[in-house]
Short mmCIF file of C-alpha atoms (C1' of nucleotides) and ligand atoms in Angstrom, two decimals:
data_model
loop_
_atom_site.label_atom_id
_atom_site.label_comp_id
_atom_site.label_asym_id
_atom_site.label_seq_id
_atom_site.Cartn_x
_atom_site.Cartn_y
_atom_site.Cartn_z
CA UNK F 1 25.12 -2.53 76.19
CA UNK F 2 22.40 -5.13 75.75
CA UNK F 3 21.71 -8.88 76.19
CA UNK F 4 20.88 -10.18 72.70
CA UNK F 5 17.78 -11.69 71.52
CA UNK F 6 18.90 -14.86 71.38
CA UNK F 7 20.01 -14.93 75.11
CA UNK F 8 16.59 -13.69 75.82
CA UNK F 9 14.87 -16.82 73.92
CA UNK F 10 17.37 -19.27 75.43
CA UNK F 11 15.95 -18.43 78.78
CA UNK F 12 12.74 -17.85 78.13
CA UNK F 13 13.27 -21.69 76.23
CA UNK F 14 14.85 -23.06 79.64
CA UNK F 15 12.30 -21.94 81.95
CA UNK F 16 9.40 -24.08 79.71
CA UNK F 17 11.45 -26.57 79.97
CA UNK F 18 12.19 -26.53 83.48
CA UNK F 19 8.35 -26.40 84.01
CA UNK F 20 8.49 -30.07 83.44
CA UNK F 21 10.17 -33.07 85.26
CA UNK F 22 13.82 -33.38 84.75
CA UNK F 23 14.14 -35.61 81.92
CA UNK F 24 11.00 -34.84 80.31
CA UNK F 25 11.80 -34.86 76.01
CA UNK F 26 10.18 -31.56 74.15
CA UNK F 27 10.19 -30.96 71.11
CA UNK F 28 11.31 -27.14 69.88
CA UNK F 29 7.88 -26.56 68.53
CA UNK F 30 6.46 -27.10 71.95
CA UNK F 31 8.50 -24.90 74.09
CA UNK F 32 8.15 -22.24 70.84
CA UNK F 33 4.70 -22.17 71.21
CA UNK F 34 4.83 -21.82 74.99
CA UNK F 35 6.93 -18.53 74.96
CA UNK F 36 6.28 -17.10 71.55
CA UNK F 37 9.35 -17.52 69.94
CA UNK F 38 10.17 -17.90 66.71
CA UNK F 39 10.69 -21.82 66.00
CA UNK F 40 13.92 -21.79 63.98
CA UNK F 41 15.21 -19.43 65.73
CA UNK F 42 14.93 -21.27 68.85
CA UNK F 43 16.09 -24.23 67.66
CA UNK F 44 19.41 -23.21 66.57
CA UNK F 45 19.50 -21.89 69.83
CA UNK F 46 19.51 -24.92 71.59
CA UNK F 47 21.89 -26.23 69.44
CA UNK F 48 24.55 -24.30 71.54
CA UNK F 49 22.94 -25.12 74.65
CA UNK F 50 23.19 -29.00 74.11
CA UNK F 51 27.03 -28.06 73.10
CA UNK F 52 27.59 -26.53 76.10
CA UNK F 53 26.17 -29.74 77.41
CA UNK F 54 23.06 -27.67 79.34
CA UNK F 55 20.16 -29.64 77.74
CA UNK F 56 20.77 -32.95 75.92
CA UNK F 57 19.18 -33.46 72.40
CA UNK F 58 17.30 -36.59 71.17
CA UNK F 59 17.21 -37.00 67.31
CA UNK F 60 14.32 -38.37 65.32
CA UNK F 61 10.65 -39.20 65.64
CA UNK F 62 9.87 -38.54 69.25
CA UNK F 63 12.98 -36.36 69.89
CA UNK F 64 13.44 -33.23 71.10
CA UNK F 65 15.61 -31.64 74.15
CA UNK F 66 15.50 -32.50 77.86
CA UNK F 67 17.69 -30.51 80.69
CA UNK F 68 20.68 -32.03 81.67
CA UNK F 69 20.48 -31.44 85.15
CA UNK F 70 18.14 -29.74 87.76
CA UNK F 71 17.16 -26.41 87.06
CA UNK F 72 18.31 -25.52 90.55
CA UNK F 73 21.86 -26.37 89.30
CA UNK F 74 22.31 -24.13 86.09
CA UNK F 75 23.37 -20.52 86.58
CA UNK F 76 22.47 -17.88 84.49
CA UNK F 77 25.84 -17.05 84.02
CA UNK F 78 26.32 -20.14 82.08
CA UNK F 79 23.03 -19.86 79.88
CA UNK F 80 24.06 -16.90 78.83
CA UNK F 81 27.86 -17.24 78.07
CA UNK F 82 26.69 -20.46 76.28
CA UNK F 83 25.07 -18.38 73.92
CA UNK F 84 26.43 -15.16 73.95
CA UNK F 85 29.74 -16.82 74.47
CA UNK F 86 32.19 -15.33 77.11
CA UNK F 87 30.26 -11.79 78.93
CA UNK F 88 33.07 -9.05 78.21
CA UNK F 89 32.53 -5.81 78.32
CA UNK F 90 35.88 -4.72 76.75
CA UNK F 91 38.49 -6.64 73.96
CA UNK F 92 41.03 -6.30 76.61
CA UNK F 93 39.01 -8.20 79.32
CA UNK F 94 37.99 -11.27 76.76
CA UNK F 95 41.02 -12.87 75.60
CA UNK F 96 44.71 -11.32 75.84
CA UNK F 97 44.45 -10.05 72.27
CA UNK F 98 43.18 -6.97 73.61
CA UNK F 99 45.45 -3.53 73.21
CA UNK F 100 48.76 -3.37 74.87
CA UNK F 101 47.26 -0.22 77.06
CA UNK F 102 45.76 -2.69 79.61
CA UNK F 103 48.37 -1.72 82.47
CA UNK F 104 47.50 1.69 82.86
CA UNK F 105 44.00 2.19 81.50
CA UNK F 106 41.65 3.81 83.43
CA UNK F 107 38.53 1.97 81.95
CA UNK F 108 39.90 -1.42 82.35
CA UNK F 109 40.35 -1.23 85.67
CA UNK F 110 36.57 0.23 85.92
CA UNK F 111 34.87 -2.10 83.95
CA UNK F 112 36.64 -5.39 85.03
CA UNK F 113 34.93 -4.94 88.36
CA UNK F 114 31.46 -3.78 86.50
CA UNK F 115 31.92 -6.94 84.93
CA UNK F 116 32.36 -8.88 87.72
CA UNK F 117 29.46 -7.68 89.24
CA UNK F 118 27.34 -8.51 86.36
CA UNK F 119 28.70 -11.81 86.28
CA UNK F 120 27.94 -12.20 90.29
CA UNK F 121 24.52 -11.77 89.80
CA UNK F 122 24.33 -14.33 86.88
CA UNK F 123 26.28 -16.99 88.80
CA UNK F 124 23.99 -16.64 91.95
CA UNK F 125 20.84 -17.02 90.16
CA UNK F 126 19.71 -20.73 88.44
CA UNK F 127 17.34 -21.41 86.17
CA UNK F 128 14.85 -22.78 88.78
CA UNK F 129 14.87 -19.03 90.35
CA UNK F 130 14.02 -17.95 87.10
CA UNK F 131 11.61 -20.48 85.88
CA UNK F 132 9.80 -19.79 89.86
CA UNK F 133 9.06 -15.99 88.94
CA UNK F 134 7.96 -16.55 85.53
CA UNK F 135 4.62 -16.65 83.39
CA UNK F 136 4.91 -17.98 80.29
CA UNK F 137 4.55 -15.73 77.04
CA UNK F 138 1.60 -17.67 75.65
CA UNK F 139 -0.50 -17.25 79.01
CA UNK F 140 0.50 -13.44 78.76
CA UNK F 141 -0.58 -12.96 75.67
CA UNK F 142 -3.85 -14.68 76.13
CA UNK F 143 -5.04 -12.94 78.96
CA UNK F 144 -4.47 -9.68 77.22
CA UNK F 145 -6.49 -11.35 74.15
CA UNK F 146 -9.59 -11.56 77.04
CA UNK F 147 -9.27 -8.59 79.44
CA UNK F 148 -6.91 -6.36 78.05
CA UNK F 149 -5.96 -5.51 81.80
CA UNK F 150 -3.72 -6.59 84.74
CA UNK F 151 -2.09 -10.41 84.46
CA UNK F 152 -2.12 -11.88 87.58
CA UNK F 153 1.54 -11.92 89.38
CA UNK F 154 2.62 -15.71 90.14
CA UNK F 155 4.34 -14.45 93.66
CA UNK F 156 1.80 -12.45 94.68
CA UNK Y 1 27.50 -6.69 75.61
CA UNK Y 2 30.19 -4.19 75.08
CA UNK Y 3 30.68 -0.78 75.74
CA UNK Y 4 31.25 1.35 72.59
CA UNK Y 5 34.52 3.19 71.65
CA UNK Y 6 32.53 6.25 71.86
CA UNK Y 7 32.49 5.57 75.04
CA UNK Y 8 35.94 4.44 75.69
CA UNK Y 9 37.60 7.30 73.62
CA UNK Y 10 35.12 9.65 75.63
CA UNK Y 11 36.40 8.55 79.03
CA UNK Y 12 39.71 8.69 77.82
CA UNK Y 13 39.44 12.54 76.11
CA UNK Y 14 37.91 13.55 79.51
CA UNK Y 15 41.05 11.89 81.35
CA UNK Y 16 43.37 13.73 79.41
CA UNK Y 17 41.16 16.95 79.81
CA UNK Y 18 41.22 16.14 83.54
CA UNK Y 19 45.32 16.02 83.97
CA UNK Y 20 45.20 19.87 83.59
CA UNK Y 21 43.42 22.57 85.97
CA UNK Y 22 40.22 23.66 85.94
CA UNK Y 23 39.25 25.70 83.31
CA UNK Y 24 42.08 24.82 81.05
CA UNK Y 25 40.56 25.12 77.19
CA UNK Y 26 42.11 22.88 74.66
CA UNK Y 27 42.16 21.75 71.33
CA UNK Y 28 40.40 18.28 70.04
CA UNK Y 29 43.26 18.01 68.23
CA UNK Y 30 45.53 18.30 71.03
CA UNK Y 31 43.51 15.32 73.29
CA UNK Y 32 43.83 13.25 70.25
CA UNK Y 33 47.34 13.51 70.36
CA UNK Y 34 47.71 12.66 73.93
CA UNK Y 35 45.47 9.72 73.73
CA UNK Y 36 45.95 9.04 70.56
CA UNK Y 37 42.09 9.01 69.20
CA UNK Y 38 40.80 9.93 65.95
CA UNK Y 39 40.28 13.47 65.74
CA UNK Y 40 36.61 13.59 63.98
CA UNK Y 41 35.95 11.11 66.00
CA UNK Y 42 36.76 12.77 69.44
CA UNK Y 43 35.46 15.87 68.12
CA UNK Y 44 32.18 14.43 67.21
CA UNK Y 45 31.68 12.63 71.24
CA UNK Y 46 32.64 16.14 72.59
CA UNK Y 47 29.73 17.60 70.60
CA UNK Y 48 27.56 15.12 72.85
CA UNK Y 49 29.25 15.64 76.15
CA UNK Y 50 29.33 19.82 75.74
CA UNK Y 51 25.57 19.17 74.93
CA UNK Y 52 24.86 17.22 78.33
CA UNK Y 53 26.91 20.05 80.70
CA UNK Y 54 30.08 17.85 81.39
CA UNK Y 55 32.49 19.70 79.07
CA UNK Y 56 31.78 23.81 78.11
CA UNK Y 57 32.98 24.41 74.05
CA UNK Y 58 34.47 27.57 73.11
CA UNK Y 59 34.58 28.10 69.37
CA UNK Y 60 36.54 30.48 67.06
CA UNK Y 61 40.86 30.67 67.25
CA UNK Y 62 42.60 29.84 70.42
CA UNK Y 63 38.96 27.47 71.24
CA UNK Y 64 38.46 24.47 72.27
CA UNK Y 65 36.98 22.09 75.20
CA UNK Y 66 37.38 22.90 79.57
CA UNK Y 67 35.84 20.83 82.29
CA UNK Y 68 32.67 22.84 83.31
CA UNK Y 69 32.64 20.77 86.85
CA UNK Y 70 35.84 19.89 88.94
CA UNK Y 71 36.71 16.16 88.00
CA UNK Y 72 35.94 14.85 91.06
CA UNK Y 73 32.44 15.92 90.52
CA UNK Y 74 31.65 14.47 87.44
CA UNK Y 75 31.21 10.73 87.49
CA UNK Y 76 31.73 7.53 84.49
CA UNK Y 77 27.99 6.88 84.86
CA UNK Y 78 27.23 10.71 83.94
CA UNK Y 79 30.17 10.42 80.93
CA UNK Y 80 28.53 7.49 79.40
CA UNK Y 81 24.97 7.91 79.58
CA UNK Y 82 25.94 11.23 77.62
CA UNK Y 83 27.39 9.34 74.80
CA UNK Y 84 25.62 5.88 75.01
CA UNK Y 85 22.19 7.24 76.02
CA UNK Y 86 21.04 5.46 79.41
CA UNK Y 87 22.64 2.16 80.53
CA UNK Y 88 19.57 -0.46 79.33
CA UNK Y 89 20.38 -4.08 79.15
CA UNK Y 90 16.69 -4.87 77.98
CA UNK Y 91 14.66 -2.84 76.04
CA UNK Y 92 11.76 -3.35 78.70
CA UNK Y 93 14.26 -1.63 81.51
CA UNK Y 94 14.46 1.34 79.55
CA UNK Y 95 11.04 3.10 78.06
CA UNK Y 96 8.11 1.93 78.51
CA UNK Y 97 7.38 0.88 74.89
CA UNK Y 98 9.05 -2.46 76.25
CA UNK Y 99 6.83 -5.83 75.82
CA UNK Y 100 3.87 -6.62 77.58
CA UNK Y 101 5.22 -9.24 79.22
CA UNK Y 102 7.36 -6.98 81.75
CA UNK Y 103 4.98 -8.21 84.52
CA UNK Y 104 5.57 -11.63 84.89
CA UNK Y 105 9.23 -12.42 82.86
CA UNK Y 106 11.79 -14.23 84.22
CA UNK Y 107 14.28 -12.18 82.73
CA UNK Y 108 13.57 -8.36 83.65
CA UNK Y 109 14.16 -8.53 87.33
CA UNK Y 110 17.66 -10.81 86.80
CA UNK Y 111 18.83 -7.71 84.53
CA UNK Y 112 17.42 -5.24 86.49
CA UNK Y 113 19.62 -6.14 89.53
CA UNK Y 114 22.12 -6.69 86.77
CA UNK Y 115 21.95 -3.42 85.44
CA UNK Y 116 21.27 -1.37 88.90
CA UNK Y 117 24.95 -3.20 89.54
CA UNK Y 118 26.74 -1.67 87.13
CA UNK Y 119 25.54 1.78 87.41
CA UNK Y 120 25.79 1.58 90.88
CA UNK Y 121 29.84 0.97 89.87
CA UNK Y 122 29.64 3.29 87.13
CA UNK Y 123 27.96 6.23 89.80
CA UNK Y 124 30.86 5.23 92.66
CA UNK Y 125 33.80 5.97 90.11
CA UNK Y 126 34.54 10.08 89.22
CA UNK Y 127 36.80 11.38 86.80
CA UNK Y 128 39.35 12.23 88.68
CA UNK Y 129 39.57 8.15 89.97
CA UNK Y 130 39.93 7.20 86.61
CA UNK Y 131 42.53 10.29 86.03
CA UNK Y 132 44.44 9.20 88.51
CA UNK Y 133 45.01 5.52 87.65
CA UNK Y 134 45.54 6.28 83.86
CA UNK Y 135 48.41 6.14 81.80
CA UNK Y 136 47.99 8.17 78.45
CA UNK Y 137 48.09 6.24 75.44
CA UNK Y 138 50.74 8.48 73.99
CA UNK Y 139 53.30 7.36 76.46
CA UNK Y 140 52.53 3.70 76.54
CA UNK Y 141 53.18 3.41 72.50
CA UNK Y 142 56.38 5.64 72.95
CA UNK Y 143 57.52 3.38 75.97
CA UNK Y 144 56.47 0.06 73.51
CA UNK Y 145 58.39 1.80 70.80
CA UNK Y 146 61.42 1.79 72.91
CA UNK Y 147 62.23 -1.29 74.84
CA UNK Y 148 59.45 -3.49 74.08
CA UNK Y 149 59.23 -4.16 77.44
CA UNK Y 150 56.92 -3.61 80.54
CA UNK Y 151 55.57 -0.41 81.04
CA UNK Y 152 56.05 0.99 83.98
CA UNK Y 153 52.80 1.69 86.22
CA UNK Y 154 51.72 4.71 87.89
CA UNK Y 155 50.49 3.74 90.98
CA UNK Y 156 53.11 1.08 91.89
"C1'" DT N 1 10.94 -47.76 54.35
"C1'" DC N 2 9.11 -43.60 55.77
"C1'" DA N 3 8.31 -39.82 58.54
"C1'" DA N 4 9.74 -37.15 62.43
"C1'" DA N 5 13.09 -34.28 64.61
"C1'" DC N 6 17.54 -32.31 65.35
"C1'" DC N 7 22.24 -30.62 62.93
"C1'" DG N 8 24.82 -27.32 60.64
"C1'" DG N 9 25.97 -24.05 57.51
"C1'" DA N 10 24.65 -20.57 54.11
"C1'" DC N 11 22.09 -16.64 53.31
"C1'" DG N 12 19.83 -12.02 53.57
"C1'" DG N 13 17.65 -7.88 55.38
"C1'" DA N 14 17.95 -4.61 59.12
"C1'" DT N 15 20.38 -2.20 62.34
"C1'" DC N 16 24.40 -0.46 64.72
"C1'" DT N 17 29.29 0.80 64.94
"C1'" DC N 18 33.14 3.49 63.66
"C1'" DG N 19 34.57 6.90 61.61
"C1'" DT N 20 35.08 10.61 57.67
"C1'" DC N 21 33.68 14.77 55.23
"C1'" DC N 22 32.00 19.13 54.40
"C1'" DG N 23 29.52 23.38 54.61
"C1'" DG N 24 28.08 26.54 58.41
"C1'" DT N 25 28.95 29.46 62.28
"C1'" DA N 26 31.25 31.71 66.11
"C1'" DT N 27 35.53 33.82 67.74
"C1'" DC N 28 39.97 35.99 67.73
"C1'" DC N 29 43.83 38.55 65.59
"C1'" DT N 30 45.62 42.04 62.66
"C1'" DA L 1 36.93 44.38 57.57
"C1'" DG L 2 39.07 40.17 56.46
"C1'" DG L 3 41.21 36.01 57.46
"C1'" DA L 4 42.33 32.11 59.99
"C1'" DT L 5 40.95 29.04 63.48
"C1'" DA L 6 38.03 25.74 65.75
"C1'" DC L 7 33.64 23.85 67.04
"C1'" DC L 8 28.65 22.36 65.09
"C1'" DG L 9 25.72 19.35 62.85
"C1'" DG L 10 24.22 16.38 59.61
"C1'" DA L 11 25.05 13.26 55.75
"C1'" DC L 12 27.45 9.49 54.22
"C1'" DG L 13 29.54 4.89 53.86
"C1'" DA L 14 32.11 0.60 54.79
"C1'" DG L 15 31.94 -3.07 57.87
"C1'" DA L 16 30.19 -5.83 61.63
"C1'" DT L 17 26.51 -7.71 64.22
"C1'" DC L 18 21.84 -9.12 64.97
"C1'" DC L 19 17.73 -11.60 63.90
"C1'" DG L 20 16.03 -14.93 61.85
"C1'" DT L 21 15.01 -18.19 57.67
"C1'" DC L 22 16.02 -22.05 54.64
"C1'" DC L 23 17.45 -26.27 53.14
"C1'" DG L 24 19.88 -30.44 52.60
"C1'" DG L 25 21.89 -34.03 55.76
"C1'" DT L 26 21.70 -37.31 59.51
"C1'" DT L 27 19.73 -39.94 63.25
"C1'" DT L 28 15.94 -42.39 65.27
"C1'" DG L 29 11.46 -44.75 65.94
"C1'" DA L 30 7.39 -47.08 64.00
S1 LIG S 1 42.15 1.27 76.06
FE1 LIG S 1 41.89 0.32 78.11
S2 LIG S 1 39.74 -0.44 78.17
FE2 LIG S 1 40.25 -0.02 76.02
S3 LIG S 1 40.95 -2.02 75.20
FE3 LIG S 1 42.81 -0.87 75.86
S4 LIG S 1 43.20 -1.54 77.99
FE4 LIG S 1 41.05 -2.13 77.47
S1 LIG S 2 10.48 -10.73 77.58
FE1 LIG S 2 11.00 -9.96 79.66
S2 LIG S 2 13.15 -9.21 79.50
FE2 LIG S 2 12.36 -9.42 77.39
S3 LIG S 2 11.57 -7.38 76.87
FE3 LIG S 2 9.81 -8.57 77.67
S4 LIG S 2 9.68 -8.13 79.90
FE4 LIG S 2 11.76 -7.45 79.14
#
DNA sequence: TCAAACCGGACGGATCTCGTCCGGTATCCT
DNA sequence: AGGATACCGGACGAGATCCGTCCGGTTTGA
């Protein structure tokens, strides 16, 4: 019952580069550096997201990765299930493969709908919400380096 | 982002416990039948659900598991935090010993709400819900075995 | 031509999942 | 008392998944 890692970094990769102006080319060691994560990691990463056609990759010397559209128009929902692939909480509920129970189970028809919900609150939130309540990793980090106390809230 | 046959075969045990009144003490080995579960298996979750109070154990010839609460009164959140430990989609949501970064990330109030969701859905549904729309596995294999056909549904 | 940067697959250690097994203990029956 | 029965609890192990790393290949710009 947990997002993955790599979901986690694929956000956390998004949001620095949502930061910028749409269109804006960064390289993976860039946005690595901005949220800590580790660089090949990262960039295989975005390798799915410019599949799933969510940032577009540009190849040699001054390459790098630029969003594909505004950040106010990419869910959650579809970071995610870009990287994750398709959010399922049960075999039955991802592809019809599942077991032949599915008519009269009592957890299918319990965690279809937790499911759903999940998947609700992914679809109504977009990358721009997310990048808006966020402080990157590296300024984190550094303040604790200095004052090993309280870093300052961005919406408050 | 699954839940874990533990968990499944745990909600399923419990349903089949649940189809008899209170107080009723069977046999692993007789659930397993019904729902057709491994018995180590089932007999191994039970150890964790007689240790959180949902189920009482009786030991010794003519032993076995009972419902210690009526089903109504015990709900799916309850069942599966007993096998799964608690419901955490992020390691920051669930001790303390999460990253530093809880403060300002982008991602910890999204699967917050996410999670909050889920066992809100999880706390709404009771054993006796899930009872009540389940068919046990035993009779959906012997109805496939048959006419390889549609099984008929309980509730319709 | 050369260097920069992504692409894509192979690889490996760590952890978790799905069970099994077995000796121990409590209980009941005779 | 002596078995037989059934749960307890931990160890074990095969397999899958996760978390990255590595490296050779390809595209692009200077
Ligand atoms: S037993 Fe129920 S929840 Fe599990 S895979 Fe089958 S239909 Fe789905
Ligand atoms: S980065 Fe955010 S979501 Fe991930 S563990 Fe830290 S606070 Fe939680």
């Amino acid at each position: 019952m947990q997002i993955t890692r790599a979901a986690e970094y694929g956000v956390l990769g998004l949001t620095a580069l949502a930061r910028r102006p749409l269109g804006e080319v960064v390289m993976v060691d860039v946005l690595c550096a901005e949220e800590e994560i580790p660089r090949s990691f990262l960039g295989k990463i975005f390798q799915n997201l410019a599949k799933a056609g969510i940032v577009k990759s540009a190849r040699g010397s001054g390459g790098g990765f630029s969003l594909s559209r505004l950040p106010g128009q990419i869910t959650a929902l579809e970071i995610i299930e870009a990287i994750e692939g398709p959010i399922a909480f049960q075999r039955c509920l991802d592809e019809d493969l599942g077991c032949e129970h599915s008519g009269g189970c009592a957890l299918c028809s319990l965690l279809a709908v937790a499911q759903n919900r999940v998947k609700e609150v992914f679809h109504a939130t977009t990358l721009s919400d997310l990048a808006g309540r966020h402080i990157p990793n590296s300024a984190v980090t550094r303040a604790r380096g200095k004052s090993r106390g309280k870093i300052p809230l961005a919406a408050a």
